[in-house]
PDB file of C-alpha atoms in Angstrom:
ATOM      1  CA  ARG A   1      25.824  83.336 177.533  1.00  0.00           C
ATOM      2  CA  ASP A   2      27.686  84.933 180.444  1.00  0.00           C
ATOM      3  CA  SER A   3      27.050  81.832 182.534  1.00  0.00           C
ATOM      4  CA  GLU A   4      28.663  79.659 179.813  1.00  0.00           C
ATOM      5  CA  GLY A   5      31.732  81.896 179.780  1.00  0.00           C
ATOM      6  CA  MET A   6      31.871  81.868 183.543  1.00  0.00           C
ATOM      7  CA  GLN A   7      31.654  78.049 183.529  1.00  0.00           C
ATOM      8  CA  VAL A   8      34.599  77.840 181.103  1.00  0.00           C
ATOM      9  CA  LEU A   9      36.600  80.215 183.277  1.00  0.00           C
ATOM     10  CA  THR A  10      35.728  78.328 186.464  1.00  0.00           C
ATOM     11  CA  ASN A  11      36.729  75.006 184.874  1.00  0.00           C
ATOM     12  CA  ALA A  12      40.032  76.468 183.669  1.00  0.00           C
ATOM     13  CA  ILE A  13      40.819  77.901 187.092  1.00  0.00           C
ATOM     14  CA  ALA A  14      39.757  74.717 188.896  1.00  0.00           C
ATOM     15  CA  ARG A  15      42.170  72.559 186.919  1.00  0.00           C
ATOM     16  CA  LEU A  16      45.603  72.833 188.462  1.00  0.00           C
ATOM     17  CA  ASN A  17      47.130  70.292 186.096  1.00  0.00           C
ATOM     18  CA  THR A  18      47.854  69.936 182.423  1.00  0.00           C
ATOM     19  CA  ASN A  19      48.906  66.289 182.458  1.00  0.00           C
ATOM     20  CA  PRO A  20      46.169  63.773 181.483  1.00  0.00           C
ATOM     21  CA  ILE A  21      47.564  61.211 183.958  1.00  0.00           C
ATOM     22  CA  GLU A  22      46.831  63.691 186.715  1.00  0.00           C
ATOM     23  CA  ASP A  23      43.154  63.510 185.710  1.00  0.00           C
ATOM     24  CA  GLU A  24      43.384  59.771 186.316  1.00  0.00           C
ATOM     25  CA  MET A  25      45.094  60.408 189.667  1.00  0.00           C
ATOM     26  CA  ILE A  26      42.155  62.553 190.756  1.00  0.00           C
ATOM     27  CA  ILE A  27      39.730  59.747 189.916  1.00  0.00           C
ATOM     28  CA  PHE A  28      41.977  57.195 191.644  1.00  0.00           C
ATOM     29  CA  MET A  29      42.229  59.335 194.792  1.00  0.00           C
ATOM     30  CA  ALA A  30      38.477  59.760 194.907  1.00  0.00           C
ATOM     31  CA  THR A  31      37.463  56.167 194.158  1.00  0.00           C
ATOM     32  CA  GLY A  32      40.394  54.426 195.838  1.00  0.00           C
ATOM     33  CA  GLY A  33      40.003  56.651 198.861  1.00  0.00           C
ATOM     34  CA  LEU A  34      36.283  55.929 199.147  1.00  0.00           C
ATOM     35  CA  ILE A  35      36.778  52.193 198.639  1.00  0.00           C
ATOM     36  CA  MET A  36      39.562  51.995 201.232  1.00  0.00           C
ATOM     37  CA  ALA A  37      37.844  54.296 203.729  1.00  0.00           C
ATOM     38  CA  ASN A  38      34.615  52.315 203.525  1.00  0.00           C
ATOM     39  CA  ALA A  39      36.284  48.909 203.981  1.00  0.00           C
ATOM     40  CA  ASP A  40      35.294  48.899 207.654  1.00  0.00           C
ATOM     41  CA  GLY A  41      31.739  49.987 206.844  1.00  0.00           C
ATOM     42  CA  GLN A  42      32.092  53.669 207.666  1.00  0.00           C
ATOM     43  CA  ILE A  43      33.938  56.666 206.281  1.00  0.00           C
ATOM     44  CA  THR A  44      35.281  58.831 209.091  1.00  0.00           C
ATOM     45  CA  GLN A  45      35.734  62.576 208.957  1.00  0.00           C
ATOM     46  CA  GLN A  46      39.527  62.108 209.008  1.00  0.00           C
ATOM     47  CA  GLU A  47      39.374  59.778 205.996  1.00  0.00           C
ATOM     48  CA  HIS A  48      37.067  62.128 204.112  1.00  0.00           C
ATOM     49  CA  GLU A  49      39.313  65.120 204.853  1.00  0.00           C
ATOM     50  CA  LEU A  50      42.427  63.260 203.697  1.00  0.00           C
ATOM     51  CA  ILE A  51      40.781  62.309 200.398  1.00  0.00           C
ATOM     52  CA  ILE A  52      39.673  65.887 199.785  1.00  0.00           C
ATOM     53  CA  ASP A  53      43.058  67.293 200.794  1.00  0.00           C
ATOM     54  CA  GLN A  54      44.947  64.979 198.444  1.00  0.00           C
ATOM     55  CA  MET A  55      42.557  65.623 195.549  1.00  0.00           C
ATOM     56  CA  SER A  56      42.827  69.375 196.019  1.00  0.00           C
ATOM     57  CA  SER A  57      46.481  69.165 194.969  1.00  0.00           C
ATOM     58  CA  TYR A  58      45.161  68.520 191.468  1.00  0.00           C
ATOM     59  CA  TYR A  59      41.708  70.107 191.432  1.00  0.00           C
ATOM     60  CA  MET A  60      40.323  73.079 193.365  1.00  0.00           C
ATOM     61  CA  PHE A  61      36.826  71.664 193.842  1.00  0.00           C
ATOM     62  CA  PRO A  62      37.258  67.997 194.805  1.00  0.00           C
ATOM     63  CA  LEU A  63      33.739  67.727 196.227  1.00  0.00           C
ATOM     64  CA  ASN A  64      32.368  68.166 192.698  1.00  0.00           C
ATOM     65  CA  ILE A  65      34.189  65.011 191.665  1.00  0.00           C
ATOM     66  CA  LEU A  66      33.284  63.065 194.812  1.00  0.00           C
ATOM     67  CA  GLN A  67      29.601  63.891 194.311  1.00  0.00           C
ATOM     68  CA  GLY A  68      29.748  62.329 190.844  1.00  0.00           C
ATOM     69  CA  ILE A  69      30.871  58.981 192.208  1.00  0.00           C
ATOM     70  CA  THR A  70      28.169  56.462 193.068  1.00  0.00           C
ATOM     71  CA  THR A  71      28.255  52.954 194.461  1.00  0.00           C
ATOM     72  CA  GLU A  72      27.352  51.778 190.965  1.00  0.00           C
ATOM     73  CA  ASN A  73      30.262  53.443 189.151  1.00  0.00           C
ATOM     74  CA  CYS A  74      32.972  53.557 191.852  1.00  0.00           C
ATOM     75  CA  SER A  75      34.631  50.196 191.098  1.00  0.00           C
ATOM     76  CA  ASP A  76      34.619  50.723 187.341  1.00  0.00           C
ATOM     77  CA  LEU A  77      36.081  54.214 187.679  1.00  0.00           C
ATOM     78  CA  PHE A  78      38.689  52.901 190.117  1.00  0.00           C
ATOM     79  CA  ASN A  79      39.755  50.021 187.864  1.00  0.00           C
ATOM     80  CA  GLN A  80      39.923  52.226 184.772  1.00  0.00           C
ATOM     81  CA  SER A  81      41.995  54.888 186.536  1.00  0.00           C
ATOM     82  CA  VAL A  82      44.435  52.279 187.900  1.00  0.00           C
ATOM     83  CA  HIS A  83      44.759  50.724 184.444  1.00  0.00           C
ATOM     84  CA  ASN A  84      45.445  54.094 182.789  1.00  0.00           C
ATOM     85  CA  ILE A  85      47.928  55.211 185.454  1.00  0.00           C
ATOM     86  CA  LEU A  86      49.887  51.954 185.373  1.00  0.00           C
ATOM     87  CA  GLU A  87      49.801  51.814 181.585  1.00  0.00           C
ATOM     88  CA  ALA A  88      51.488  55.234 181.498  1.00  0.00           C
ATOM     89  CA  ASP A  89      54.082  54.155 184.091  1.00  0.00           C
ATOM     90  CA  PRO A  90      54.011  50.835 185.981  1.00  0.00           C
ATOM     91  CA  ASN A  91      56.264  52.363 188.651  1.00  0.00           C
ATOM     92  CA  ASN A  92      53.251  54.379 189.850  1.00  0.00           C
ATOM     93  CA  ALA A  93      51.943  51.249 191.607  1.00  0.00           C
ATOM     94  CA  ARG A  94      53.976  52.017 194.723  1.00  0.00           C
ATOM     95  CA  THR A  95      52.693  55.611 194.837  1.00  0.00           C
ATOM     96  CA  LEU A  96      49.094  54.423 194.519  1.00  0.00           C
ATOM     97  CA  PHE A  97      49.606  51.844 197.262  1.00  0.00           C
ATOM     98  CA  LEU A  98      51.134  54.476 199.566  1.00  0.00           C
ATOM     99  CA  TYR A  99      48.111  56.713 199.026  1.00  0.00           C
ATOM    100  CA  LEU A 100      45.818  53.841 200.064  1.00  0.00           C
ATOM    101  CA  ILE A 101      47.962  53.324 203.173  1.00  0.00           C
ATOM    102  CA  ASN A 102      47.538  57.012 204.029  1.00  0.00           C
ATOM    103  CA  VAL A 103      43.768  56.627 203.783  1.00  0.00           C
ATOM    104  CA  LEU A 104      43.940  53.450 205.881  1.00  0.00           C
ATOM    105  CA  VAL A 105      45.794  55.117 208.774  1.00  0.00           C
ATOM    106  CA  SER A 106      44.068  58.509 208.639  1.00  0.00           C
ATOM    107  CA  ASP A 107      41.409  57.465 211.176  1.00  0.00           C
ATOM    108  CA  HIS A 108      44.120  56.361 213.654  1.00  0.00           C
ATOM    109  CA  LYS A 109      43.050  52.729 213.761  1.00  0.00           C
ATOM    110  CA  LEU A 110      43.849  49.584 211.851  1.00  0.00           C
ATOM    111  CA  ASP A 111      41.016  47.293 210.917  1.00  0.00           C
ATOM    112  CA  GLN A 112      41.452  43.714 209.681  1.00  0.00           C
ATOM    113  CA  LYS A 113      39.006  44.297 206.808  1.00  0.00           C
ATOM    114  CA  GLU A 114      40.928  47.379 205.700  1.00  0.00           C
ATOM    115  CA  LEU A 115      44.237  45.504 205.735  1.00  0.00           C
ATOM    116  CA  GLU A 116      42.762  42.601 203.782  1.00  0.00           C
ATOM    117  CA  LEU A 117      41.347  44.982 201.185  1.00  0.00           C
ATOM    118  CA  LEU A 118      44.637  46.880 200.951  1.00  0.00           C
ATOM    119  CA  PHE A 119      46.539  43.677 200.177  1.00  0.00           C
ATOM    120  CA  LYS A 120      43.864  42.501 197.733  1.00  0.00           C
ATOM    121  CA  ILE A 121      44.057  45.798 195.810  1.00  0.00           C
ATOM    122  CA  GLY A 122      47.850  45.744 195.974  1.00  0.00           C
ATOM    123  CA  GLU A 123      48.043  42.271 194.504  1.00  0.00           C
ATOM    124  CA  GLU A 124      45.139  42.241 192.030  1.00  0.00           C
ATOM    125  CA  ALA A 125      44.961  45.821 190.789  1.00  0.00           C
ATOM    126  CA  LEU A 126      48.470  47.165 191.366  1.00  0.00           C
ATOM    127  CA  HIS A 127      50.355  43.899 190.702  1.00  0.00           C
ATOM    128  CA  LEU A 128      52.615  44.274 193.724  1.00  0.00           C
ATOM    129  CA  ASP A 129      54.112  41.227 195.377  1.00  0.00           C
ATOM    130  CA  GLY A 130      53.702  40.415 199.058  1.00  0.00           C
ATOM    131  CA  ARG A 131      57.191  41.540 200.036  1.00  0.00           C
ATOM    132  CA  GLN A 132      56.738  44.938 198.356  1.00  0.00           C
ATOM    133  CA  MET A 133      53.373  45.470 200.045  1.00  0.00           C
ATOM    134  CA  VAL A 134      54.667  44.519 203.504  1.00  0.00           C
ATOM    135  CA  GLU A 135      57.667  46.816 203.089  1.00  0.00           C
ATOM    136  CA  LEU A 136      55.502  49.738 201.932  1.00  0.00           C
ATOM    137  CA  LEU A 137      52.982  49.146 204.714  1.00  0.00           C
ATOM    138  CA  ALA A 138      55.709  48.957 207.383  1.00  0.00           C
ATOM    139  CA  ASN A 139      57.276  52.197 206.152  1.00  0.00           C
ATOM    140  CA  GLY A 140      53.874  53.876 205.872  1.00  0.00           C
ATOM    141  CA  LEU A 141      52.903  52.850 209.388  1.00  0.00           C
ATOM    142  CA  ARG A 142      56.238  53.966 210.802  1.00  0.00           C
ATOM    143  CA  ARG A 143      55.900  57.334 209.054  1.00  0.00           C
ATOM    144  CA  SER A 144      52.197  58.101 209.459  1.00  0.00           C
ATOM    145  CA  PHE A 145      50.354  55.881 211.915  1.00  0.00           C
ATOM    146  CA  ILE A 146      49.436  57.356 215.279  1.00  0.00           C
ATOM    147  CA  PRO A 147      47.003  55.015 217.019  1.00  0.00           C
ATOM    148  CA  SER A 148      43.930  56.346 218.718  1.00  0.00           C
ATOM    149  CA  ILE A 149      43.789  55.650 222.431  1.00  0.00           C
ATOM    150  CA  LEU A 150      40.352  54.173 221.748  1.00  0.00           C
ATOM    151  CA  SER A 151      41.767  51.662 219.263  1.00  0.00           C
ATOM    152  CA  ILE A 152      44.246  50.179 221.736  1.00  0.00           C
ATOM    153  CA  SER A 153      42.838  47.198 223.568  1.00  0.00           C
TER     154      SER A 153
END
């Protein structure tokens, strides 16, 4: 019985939010981050750390959530979280896109596959138009992108 009480207490402490949309944001950050980070076939330490850091703004133990995501359920969880977030406020699309940009640039290199996926998600899932996506990407790159010396050729 003490372990049940401790679990309730741990869950209450772990949750830093009271807004149900923030629950969806946690799932989006986890799934969207993993999808974007893996677009080039590998998830770097920088990408992983960014995902965890962003999730920890809402939940104290983000690894618990990440461990519950599998290749089988990642896309479904991603699509459902995007749907719920945008249903609550369509203006969140820009915020979601900016988060994906942050994941994209966190490893200090730009990959064609990552850019293609970013624009596909922006158009199909977030319903952004090309001009909006280019503007957000340009601002995100200007603000956050520091290329790796190894990525310059």
